[in-house]
Amino acid sequence: MTAATAVNVTHLRKVYRVYEREAGLGAALRALFRRQMQEIVGVDNLTFTIEAGEIIGFLGPNGAGKTTTLKMLAGLLYPSAGDVRVLGYVPWRRERAFLRQIALVMGQRQQLIWDIPVIDSFELNRAIYRIPPAQYRHMLDELADLLDLAPLLHKPVRNLSLGERMKCEIAGSLLHRPQVLFLDEPTIGLDIVMQRRIRDFIREYNHRTGATVLLTSHYMADVEALCRRVILIHHGTMLFDGDLTRLVERFSPYKTIIVRLQEPADLRPYGEVLSQNEDQVSLRVPKSAVARITARLLTDLPVLDLSVEDPPIEAVIEQIFTQEEVV
Amino acid sequence: MTHLIAVYRQQLKTAIAEQLQYRAALVIWLIEVALGPAVSISVWSTVARNEGGEVNGYNPSGFAAYFIATMLVNYATQTWVFWEFSRRVREGEFSPLLLRPVHPIHADIAQHLAYKILMLPVIGLVTLLLWLAFHAGFTPSPASLATFLPALLLAFALRFTLEWTLALLAFWLTQVNVINQLYVVVVLFLSGQLLPLSFLPAPLQAITAWLPFQWMVAFPAQLLSTGLSSQAVVTGFLAQLLWLLLGLGLLNLTWRRGLKRYTAVGG
């Protein structure tokens, strides 16, 4: 492991044991005496490395094992097998020196104290994380500036909207300038403006501090805006680890041809018509046939304009998760 | 150490600010706190008068002193960590606490201290009112009185340690409140809150001597109300210290095993 490696995960596995029972009173009574236990594999054989300063998008449908992995990296869960090092530490030992250098922000979890002004919770974090006064002031000013917190700091947390609270949660988690930041759905439930705000902020924080960021999100816009590299997991196993652009190349067997015609025509013989408005038509065609179909379109029809595009990443990912046999 | 002091200072400030939000609750608490001793004193004073002025060596003003003293000790040592823990574990509020580079017990101690500091004027007022209303007769020797404060501190440490340990059962049981109900009843009887322990049948008295509960309430309360013989004082301190050591050992063990379990199943 080199000095520039922030996170190192090898053959990570987590198995949950859960008790199951069927519905109904009879089953409930039987369960009192004999419980059915089932093992559920949350994460299986994950291996990856993250260099210091990278922003990585962690993608997968609900239940894919994203949060489980984040919790293991932050030290809240210990794995069933495999090894994790974050900044050289074994996370689940939760050494103080380790905890002082990381932050985990989870959408629904609150670290802010509900009934008192935000600034009081921040002051508490200052003491807990032993932030020197000058650094605290500096960081608070910077965060207040980037996230526009000034009007919120002296309001009780319970009076804040969801988005305002999320901003304050994130700010509170960053006062100690963590070198590694785990963000679980940081923009969930927020409107577009607020989503963009948080996104810009994460990029800015990474830029200013060189922190490593690992984030999960349901919104592809977050990932596209922030992450060059993504890790895709499904059913706890890794499907892809690499550049976002390569993801599309690798997983999408289709391209989209957009044609503008002089007069409307029926393009169904050339490919699957995705949309058609007046003179503009989007066609989905197999990657291997793009050149041939483009040539045919240009010779057969009065084409004004033609372009070939990759399908939106969101569509590609959706397709990956719905067709499991892809890999 | 200086770091921990800074954490405590901030935790105290935060907890006081937080609890000042619940002013109405303070008034209700005042009534609740005064009601128990007032009823006990009235009932037992009536019994004493019917018995010719005294029961088991307690006259009405003796009863008043005893129940006021148990109220004070109970106020100083009482915790609500059970409720905190079952909520934390059930609602996933425990994880943020684990991510802090400070043991979560410190936040709880600070929280309890803050509450007690805030309630000091309230309990002072209640004490004064009950004292005047029932003509309480406190009769401790100066030596006994001098040992009251250390005994009270040990009683708080002991009770907090034991109840925090029991509250950790929330890691294994989803509904730790049931255990809490049982515990509250046991403490009520065996700590001397409901009646002086000399009123219990002899075999039960012998058993309670070996249990931790009377050292959490009755022992300091008696130091304050009537005083105790020097032999009883020594026995009391020894019992408190032994139970505290045992409690700290148990707490450590339960904490580590509970944490292991929590981090195995996920919060």
Tab-separated table of C-alpha atoms in Angstrom, chain A residues 14-17 71 74-78 94 96 99-100 102 104 106 109-111 113-117 120-121 123-130 156 158, chain B residues 3 6-7 9-11 13-15 17-19 21-22 91-96 98-103 106 255 259-267:
chain	number	residue	atom	x	y	z
A	14	LYS	CA	-20.317	-9.557	4.894
A	15	VAL	CA	-22.921	-12.160	5.751
A	16	TYR	CA	-25.958	-11.245	7.839
A	17	ARG	CA	-27.847	-13.817	9.832
A	71	LYS	CA	-20.386	1.119	7.168
A	74	ALA	CA	-16.271	3.744	8.491
A	75	GLY	CA	-15.901	1.132	11.230
A	76	LEU	CA	-19.561	0.625	12.134
A	77	LEU	CA	-19.644	-2.955	10.906
A	78	TYR	CA	-17.038	-5.618	11.022
A	94	ARG	CA	-12.262	2.612	15.727
A	96	ARG	CA	-9.382	7.717	17.890
A	99	LEU	CA	-12.113	8.534	13.757
A	100	ARG	CA	-10.647	12.033	13.817
A	102	ILE	CA	-12.981	10.420	8.656
A	104	LEU	CA	-19.689	9.389	7.444
A	106	MET	CA	-25.980	9.275	6.168
A	109	ARG	CA	-29.094	9.879	10.664
A	110	GLN	CA	-28.754	12.960	12.759
A	111	GLN	CA	-25.757	14.081	14.647
A	113	ILE	CA	-29.120	18.011	18.444
A	114	TRP	CA	-32.762	18.563	17.667
A	115	ASP	CA	-33.840	21.262	20.122
A	116	ILE	CA	-30.911	23.650	20.167
A	117	PRO	CA	-29.350	25.991	17.602
A	120	ASP	CA	-24.236	24.653	19.602
A	121	SER	CA	-23.926	21.221	17.970
A	123	GLU	CA	-19.324	23.806	19.188
A	124	LEU	CA	-19.738	20.353	20.666
A	125	ASN	CA	-18.003	18.825	17.659
A	126	ARG	CA	-15.213	21.348	18.071
A	127	ALA	CA	-14.559	20.012	21.574
A	128	ILE	CA	-15.003	16.349	20.641
A	129	TYR	CA	-12.672	16.504	17.657
A	130	ARG	CA	-10.202	18.819	19.438
A	156	PRO	CA	-32.932	25.318	16.429
A	158	ARG	CA	-36.147	21.317	14.493
B	3	HIS	CA	-9.391	17.194	26.249
B	6	ALA	CA	-13.168	20.433	27.357
B	7	VAL	CA	-15.617	17.820	26.057
B	9	ARG	CA	-17.655	21.563	29.502
B	10	GLN	CA	-19.161	21.689	26.046
B	11	GLN	CA	-21.474	18.734	26.677
B	13	LYS	CA	-23.381	23.672	28.075
B	14	THR	CA	-25.172	21.859	25.270
B	15	ALA	CA	-27.254	19.692	27.582
B	17	ALA	CA	-29.293	24.626	26.629
B	18	GLU	CA	-31.230	21.589	25.432
B	19	GLN	CA	-33.071	20.995	28.679
B	21	GLN	CA	-36.219	24.041	26.167
B	22	TYR	CA	-38.483	21.928	28.333
B	91	GLU	CA	-33.881	4.029	15.801
B	92	GLY	CA	-30.282	3.740	14.692
B	93	GLU	CA	-29.139	6.769	16.664
B	94	PHE	CA	-26.260	4.843	18.059
B	95	SER	CA	-24.057	4.881	14.968
B	96	PRO	CA	-23.264	8.628	15.019
B	98	LEU	CA	-19.780	5.429	17.690
B	99	LEU	CA	-18.160	7.533	15.000
B	100	ARG	CA	-17.042	10.138	17.514
B	101	PRO	CA	-13.533	9.866	18.873
B	102	VAL	CA	-14.878	9.871	22.450
B	103	HIS	CA	-16.491	7.082	24.483
B	106	HIS	CA	-19.062	10.674	28.666
B	255	TRP	CA	-19.728	-2.824	26.372
B	259	LEU	CA	-20.353	-3.475	20.532
B	260	LYS	CA	-19.141	-6.605	18.842
B	261	ARG	CA	-22.698	-7.721	18.429
B	262	TYR	CA	-23.902	-4.322	17.250
B	263	THR	CA	-21.175	-4.106	14.639
B	264	ALA	CA	-21.958	-7.642	13.507
B	265	VAL	CA	-25.626	-7.058	12.793
B	266	GLY	CA	-25.407	-3.417	11.806
B	267	GLY	CA	-27.155	-0.371	13.162
